[in-house]
């Protein structure tokens, strides 16, 4: 084996620089550039190994070859630098033209939120009554036995309590007297409103109610109600009929007919349920899914405020009379829009909710 000399080293180092420069000229991306760097200048790169090999030369040769080697290293580093700059510039120009913002493209549509169907129908109902002079008030969802039952002429042990089985809150109210419960209807606001105002009273009370209920297509364990109350001197059943008839026409169209039939609620006397003639079949009835062949659809309970309820809040039942009503907005929406399952309202399915 022949000893390397500075002359043979000069030849091979020049070769190496030429080959490296040739390869570099064909490189156009940063990955290949890095591979090139490793191949020549890395720890086991060709130039690095060359420089390491110089240790075997004698002193004079090593000096000459070492200088050439270092020059070659400087040259390769310089070339690497230039190439890396030009690759970066090329990338920038490319992305500037390819990723350019085209302001003439149509925008991506923003999905706008909307009100929940219950909120929409509650507002529609309240608006109808507001234009007839009613104000809107709200009350507590956690209610006392006192207001939810007692003040509405439903004393402990009254069979009507069975209709309003509920969720009890494991706590007493401030004065420790009455058990608390999630209100089963909005009717407790009747007494609360009358206790805090003098007649004339004209209010509607929208709000959430709760019942201990096995859910099905027409029953939810939580739902909304809108309560109504009008009390003054000389209010008669004719006022009840006129007001509720007008309400039905506003919500369901001007040619609706209404029907009142006797019903029982402990806090009204007489009590009624109110139906409208079916808007789907115009009261024809046969083969109609909405009214189930009857031609009529029940939309609310109502009645003349019971004298005991008036007396309970300190109103003189000889002087004042009034009417009350309660309706379920989800049920109204189901009728109006042909929704077949009340559970859809609160199952958070956008396919349902976004239709309204
Ligand atoms: N609170 C009753 C219920 O939940 C509905 C009702 C019926 C309210 C008759 C009234 C009324 O004000 O007069 O079933």
Coordinates of C-alpha atoms and ligand atoms in Angstrom, one line a residue:
X1 CA 0.0 0.0 0.0
X2 CA 1.4 3.4 -1.0
X3 CA 1.6 6.2 1.5
X4 CA -0.7 9.1 0.6
X5 CA 1.1 12.2 -0.4
X6 CA 0.1 15.8 -0.5
X7 CA -0.1 15.6 -4.3
X8 CA -2.4 12.6 -4.5
X9 CA -4.4 14.3 -1.7
X10 CA -4.7 17.5 -3.8
X11 CA -6.1 15.5 -6.7
X12 CA -8.6 13.6 -4.7
X13 CA -9.8 16.6 -2.7
X14 CA -10.4 18.5 -6.0
X15 CA -12.3 15.5 -7.3
X16 CA -14.4 15.5 -4.1
X17 CA -15.2 19.2 -4.3
X18 CA -16.2 18.8 -8.0
X19 CA -18.4 15.8 -7.4
X20 CA -20.0 17.5 -4.4
X21 CA -20.7 20.7 -6.4
X22 CA -22.1 18.7 -9.3
X23 CA -24.5 16.9 -7.0
X24 CA -25.5 20.1 -5.2
X25 CA -26.5 21.7 -8.5
X26 CA -29.3 19.1 -8.9
X27 CA -30.7 19.6 -5.4
X28 CA -33.9 21.6 -5.1
X29 CA -35.4 20.7 -1.7
X30 CA -34.3 21.0 1.9
X31 CA -34.4 17.3 2.6
X32 CA -31.9 16.4 -0.2
X33 CA -29.8 19.3 0.8
X34 CA -29.5 18.0 4.3
X35 CA -28.6 14.5 3.0
X36 CA -25.9 16.2 0.9
X37 CA -24.5 18.0 3.9
X38 CA -24.4 14.8 5.9
X39 CA -22.7 13.0 3.0
X40 CA -19.9 15.5 2.7
X41 CA -19.6 17.5 5.9
X42 CA -21.3 15.3 8.4
X43 CA -19.3 13.4 11.2
X44 CA -18.7 10.5 8.8
X45 CA -18.9 12.7 5.6
X46 CA -16.4 12.2 2.9
X47 CA -14.5 15.5 3.5
X48 CA -14.5 14.9 7.2
X49 CA -13.0 11.5 6.7
X50 CA -10.4 13.0 4.3
X51 CA -9.4 15.5 6.9
X52 CA -9.1 12.9 9.5
X53 CA -7.0 10.7 7.2
X54 CA -4.4 13.5 7.1
X55 CA -3.1 12.5 10.5
X56 CA -1.2 9.7 8.8
X57 CA 0.9 12.1 6.6
X58 CA 4.2 13.4 7.8
X59 CA 4.4 16.9 9.0
X60 CA 5.2 18.8 5.8
X61 CA 2.7 16.9 3.7
X62 CA 0.1 17.3 6.4
X63 CA 0.5 21.0 6.4
X64 CA 0.0 21.4 2.6
X65 CA -2.8 18.8 2.4
X66 CA -4.4 20.2 5.6
X67 CA -4.6 23.7 4.1
X68 CA -6.2 22.3 0.9
X69 CA -8.6 20.3 2.9
X70 CA -9.7 23.3 5.0
X71 CA -10.1 25.4 1.8
X72 CA -12.3 22.6 0.4
X73 CA -14.3 22.6 3.6
X74 CA -14.8 26.4 3.4
X75 CA -15.8 26.0 -0.3
X76 CA -18.4 23.3 0.4
X77 CA -19.9 25.3 3.3
X78 CA -20.1 28.3 1.1
X79 CA -21.9 26.3 -1.7
X80 CA -24.2 24.8 0.9
X81 CA -25.1 28.2 2.1
X82 CA -25.9 29.6 -1.3
X83 CA -27.9 26.6 -2.3
X84 CA -29.9 26.7 0.9
X85 CA -30.7 30.4 0.3
X86 CA -31.8 29.8 -3.3
X87 CA -34.0 26.8 -2.3
X88 CA -35.7 29.0 0.4
X89 CA -36.3 31.8 -2.0
X90 CA -37.8 29.5 -4.6
X91 CA -40.1 28.0 -2.0
X92 CA -41.2 31.5 -1.0
X93 CA -42.0 32.5 -4.5
X94 CA -43.8 29.3 -5.1
X95 CA -46.0 29.6 -2.0
X96 CA -46.6 33.3 -2.7
X97 CA -48.1 32.4 -6.1
X98 CA -49.8 29.1 -5.1
X99 CA -51.2 30.2 -1.7
X100 CA -52.2 33.6 -2.8
X101 CA -55.4 34.8 -1.3
X102 CA -58.1 34.9 -3.9
X103 CA -60.4 37.6 -2.7
X104 CA -62.9 36.9 -5.5
X105 CA -63.7 33.4 -4.1
X106 CA -67.2 33.2 -2.5
X107 CA -66.9 33.2 1.3
X108 CA -67.5 30.2 3.5
X109 CA -71.0 30.5 4.9
X110 CA -71.2 31.2 8.6
X111 CA -73.7 28.9 10.4
X112 CA -75.9 31.3 12.3
X113 CA -77.4 30.2 15.6
X114 CA -81.1 30.6 16.2
X115 CA -83.6 30.4 19.0
X116 CA -84.7 27.1 20.4
X117 CA -88.2 26.2 19.0
X118 CA -89.6 26.3 22.6
X119 CA -88.2 29.8 23.1
X120 CA -89.7 30.9 19.8
X121 CA -93.2 29.5 20.6
X122 CA -93.1 30.9 24.2
X123 CA -92.3 34.3 22.8
X124 CA -95.1 34.0 20.2
X125 CA -97.6 33.0 22.9
X126 CA -96.5 35.8 25.3
X127 CA -96.6 38.4 22.5
X128 CA -100.2 37.4 21.6
X129 CA -101.2 38.0 25.3
X130 CA -99.1 41.1 25.6
X131 CA -101.0 42.8 22.7
X132 CA -104.1 42.1 24.8
X133 CA -102.7 44.0 27.8
X134 CA -101.1 41.2 29.8
X135 CA -97.6 41.6 31.3
X136 CA -95.0 38.9 31.5
X137 CA -93.6 37.7 34.8
X138 CA -91.5 34.8 35.9
X139 CA -91.2 32.8 39.1
X140 CA -89.1 30.3 40.9
X141 CA -88.6 26.8 39.5
X142 CA -87.9 25.4 43.0
X143 CA -91.2 26.1 44.7
X144 CA -92.7 25.4 48.1
X145 CA -95.5 22.9 48.7
X146 CA -97.4 26.0 50.0
X147 CA -97.5 27.7 46.6
X148 CA -97.4 24.7 44.4
X149 CA -100.4 23.0 46.1
X150 CA -101.8 24.6 49.3
X151 CA -102.6 28.1 47.9
X152 CA -104.2 26.4 44.8
X153 CA -106.7 24.6 46.9
X154 CA -104.8 21.3 46.8
X155 CA -104.3 20.5 50.5
X156 CA -102.2 17.6 51.7
X157 CA -104.1 14.3 51.0
X158 CA -106.1 15.9 48.1
X159 CA -106.4 13.3 45.3
X160 CA -105.5 15.9 42.7
X161 CA -101.9 15.7 44.1
X162 CA -101.6 12.4 42.3
X163 CA -101.8 14.1 38.9
X164 CA -98.8 16.3 39.9
X165 CA -96.3 13.9 41.3
X166 CA -92.9 15.6 41.3
X167 CA -89.3 15.7 42.3
X168 CA -88.8 16.8 45.9
X169 CA -85.9 18.8 47.1
X170 CA -84.3 17.4 50.2
X171 CA -84.4 20.7 52.1
X172 CA -86.8 23.0 53.9
X173 CA -87.3 26.6 52.9
X174 CA -85.9 29.5 55.0
X175 CA -88.5 29.4 57.8
X176 CA -88.2 25.6 57.9
X177 CA -91.9 25.1 57.3
X178 CA -92.6 23.9 53.8
X179 CA -90.9 21.2 51.9
X180 CA -89.4 22.3 48.6
X181 CA -90.1 20.8 45.2
X182 CA -89.5 21.4 41.5
X183 CA -92.7 23.1 40.5
X184 CA -95.2 20.9 38.6
X185 CA -96.9 23.8 36.9
X186 CA -96.7 27.6 36.6
X187 CA -99.9 28.0 38.5
X188 CA -98.1 28.7 41.9
X189 CA -97.4 32.1 40.4
X190 CA -101.1 33.0 40.6
X191 CA -100.9 33.4 44.3
X192 CA -97.4 34.9 44.3
X193 CA -98.6 37.6 41.8
X194 CA -101.8 38.3 43.7
X195 CA -100.1 38.6 47.0
X196 CA -97.7 41.2 45.7
X197 CA -100.3 43.4 43.7
X198 CA -103.8 44.7 44.0
X199 CA -106.3 44.2 41.2
X200 CA -106.5 44.7 38.3
X201 CA -104.1 41.8 37.6
X202 CA -103.3 40.7 34.0
X203 CA -100.2 38.5 33.7
X204 CA -98.8 35.6 31.7
X205 CA -96.1 33.5 33.3
X206 CA -93.8 31.4 31.0
X207 CA -91.5 29.0 32.7
X208 CA -90.1 25.5 33.1
X209 CA -92.0 22.8 35.1
X210 CA -91.0 19.3 36.2
X211 CA -92.9 16.1 36.9
X212 CA -92.0 12.6 38.0
X213 CA -93.0 11.1 34.7
X214 CA -92.3 8.1 32.6
X215 CA -91.3 9.8 29.3
X216 CA -92.9 8.9 26.0
X217 CA -93.9 10.7 22.8
X218 CA -96.2 13.1 24.6
X219 CA -94.7 13.3 28.1
X220 CA -91.4 14.8 29.2
X221 CA -90.2 15.0 32.8
X222 CA -89.4 18.7 32.2
X223 CA -91.3 21.0 29.9
X224 CA -92.6 24.6 29.7
X225 CA -95.9 26.1 30.6
X226 CA -97.5 29.5 30.1
X227 CA -99.8 30.4 32.9
X228 CA -102.3 33.3 32.6
X229 CA -104.3 35.2 35.2
X230 CA -106.7 38.1 34.9
X231 CA -108.5 39.4 38.1
X232 CA -110.6 42.5 38.5
X233 CA -114.1 43.6 39.5
X234 CA -116.7 42.2 37.2
X235 CA -114.7 39.7 35.2
X236 CA -116.9 36.9 33.8
X237 CA -116.6 33.7 31.9
X238 CA -117.4 35.7 28.7
X239 CA -114.0 37.5 29.2
X240 CA -112.3 34.2 29.5
X241 CA -113.9 32.9 26.3
X242 CA -113.2 36.1 24.4
X243 CA -109.6 36.4 25.4
X244 CA -108.7 32.8 24.8
X245 CA -110.6 32.7 21.5
X246 CA -108.7 35.7 20.3
X247 CA -105.4 34.0 21.4
X248 CA -106.3 30.9 19.4
X249 CA -107.0 33.0 16.3
X250 CA -103.7 34.8 16.6
X251 CA -101.7 31.6 16.9
X252 CA -103.6 29.3 14.7
X253 CA -105.3 31.5 12.1
X254 CA -108.4 33.8 12.0
X255 CA -110.9 31.2 11.0
X256 CA -110.4 28.9 14.0
X257 CA -113.4 27.8 16.0
X258 CA -113.0 27.1 19.7
X259 CA -114.8 24.7 22.0
X260 CA -115.0 24.7 25.8
X261 CA -115.9 21.6 27.8
X262 CA -116.1 21.0 31.5
X263 CA -112.9 19.9 33.2
X264 CA -111.7 19.8 36.8
X265 CA -108.8 21.7 38.3
X266 CA -109.0 22.4 42.1
X267 CA -108.1 26.1 41.7
X268 CA -110.8 27.1 39.3
X269 CA -114.6 26.8 39.4
X270 CA -116.0 26.2 36.8
X271 CA -113.0 24.6 35.1
X272 CA -112.8 23.9 31.4
X273 CA -110.6 22.5 28.7
X274 CA -110.3 24.5 25.6
X275 CA -110.1 23.0 22.1
X276 CA -109.7 24.5 18.7
X277 CA -111.1 22.9 15.5
X278 CA -108.4 21.0 13.8
X279 CA -106.4 23.2 11.4
X280 CA -105.0 20.3 9.6
X281 CA -108.3 18.8 8.4
X282 CA -110.5 21.9 9.1
X283 CA -112.5 20.0 11.7
X284 CA -113.4 17.2 9.2
X285 CA -111.8 14.6 11.5
X286 CA -111.8 11.5 9.4
X287 CA -108.4 10.1 8.8
X288 CA -106.6 13.1 10.4
X289 CA -103.4 12.3 12.3
X290 CA -103.2 15.6 14.1
X291 CA -106.7 15.5 15.8
X292 CA -106.9 11.7 15.7
X293 CA -110.2 11.7 13.9
X294 CA -112.0 13.9 16.4
X295 CA -111.9 17.2 14.5
X296 CA -110.8 19.0 17.7
X297 CA -107.5 19.6 19.4
X298 CA -107.2 20.4 23.2
X299 CA -104.8 23.3 23.7
X300 CA -105.2 24.3 27.3
X301 CA -106.9 24.1 30.7
X302 CA -108.7 27.2 32.1
X303 CA -111.4 28.4 34.4
X304 CA -112.8 31.0 36.8
X305 CA -110.4 31.5 39.7
X306 CA -111.7 29.6 42.7
X307 CA -113.1 31.8 45.5
X308 CA -110.8 30.0 48.0
X309 CA -107.8 31.0 45.9
X310 CA -108.8 34.6 45.9
X311 CA -109.6 34.6 49.7
X312 CA -106.2 32.8 50.3
X313 CA -104.3 35.9 49.0
X314 CA -106.6 38.4 50.8
X315 CA -108.8 39.3 47.8
X316 CA -112.5 39.6 48.6
X317 CA -114.2 37.0 46.4
X318 CA -117.4 38.9 46.7
X319 CA -115.8 41.9 45.0
X320 CA -113.2 40.4 42.6
X321 CA -113.5 37.6 40.1
X322 CA -111.0 36.4 37.5
X323 CA -110.0 33.7 35.1
X324 CA -106.9 31.6 34.8
X325 CA -105.4 29.4 32.1
X326 CA -102.4 27.2 31.6
X327 CA -101.0 25.8 28.4
X328 CA -98.0 23.8 27.2
X329 CA -95.9 25.6 24.6
X330 CA -94.3 22.4 23.4
X331 CA -97.7 20.9 22.7
X332 CA -98.7 24.0 20.9
X333 CA -95.5 23.8 18.8
X334 CA -96.1 20.1 18.1
X335 CA -99.6 20.9 16.8
X336 CA -98.5 23.9 14.8
X337 CA -95.5 22.2 13.2
X338 CA -96.6 18.6 13.1
X339 CA -93.9 17.4 15.5
X340 CA -94.7 13.9 16.7
X341 CA -92.4 13.4 19.7
X342 CA -92.0 15.8 22.5
X343 CA -88.6 14.3 23.4
X344 CA -87.2 15.8 20.3
X345 CA -87.3 19.3 21.9
X346 CA -84.6 18.4 24.5
X347 CA -82.5 15.8 22.9
X348 CA -80.2 18.4 21.3
X349 CA -80.3 17.0 17.8
X350 CA -79.3 19.8 15.4
X351 CA -81.1 18.1 12.6
X352 CA -84.4 18.8 14.5
X353 CA -83.5 22.1 16.1
X354 CA -82.2 23.8 12.9
X355 CA -85.5 23.3 11.2
X356 CA -87.1 26.1 13.2
Ligands
LIG1 N1 -101.8 23.9 36.1 C1 -102.6 23.1 35.2 C2 -101.7 21.9 34.8 O1 -100.6 21.9 35.0 C3 -103.0 23.8 34.0 C4 -104.1 24.8 34.3 C5 -105.4 24.4 34.2 C6 -103.8 26.1 34.7 C7 -106.4 25.3 34.5 C8 -104.8 27.0 34.9 C9 -106.1 26.6 34.8 O2 -104.5 28.2 35.3 O3 -107.1 27.5 35.1 O4 -102.3 20.9 34.4

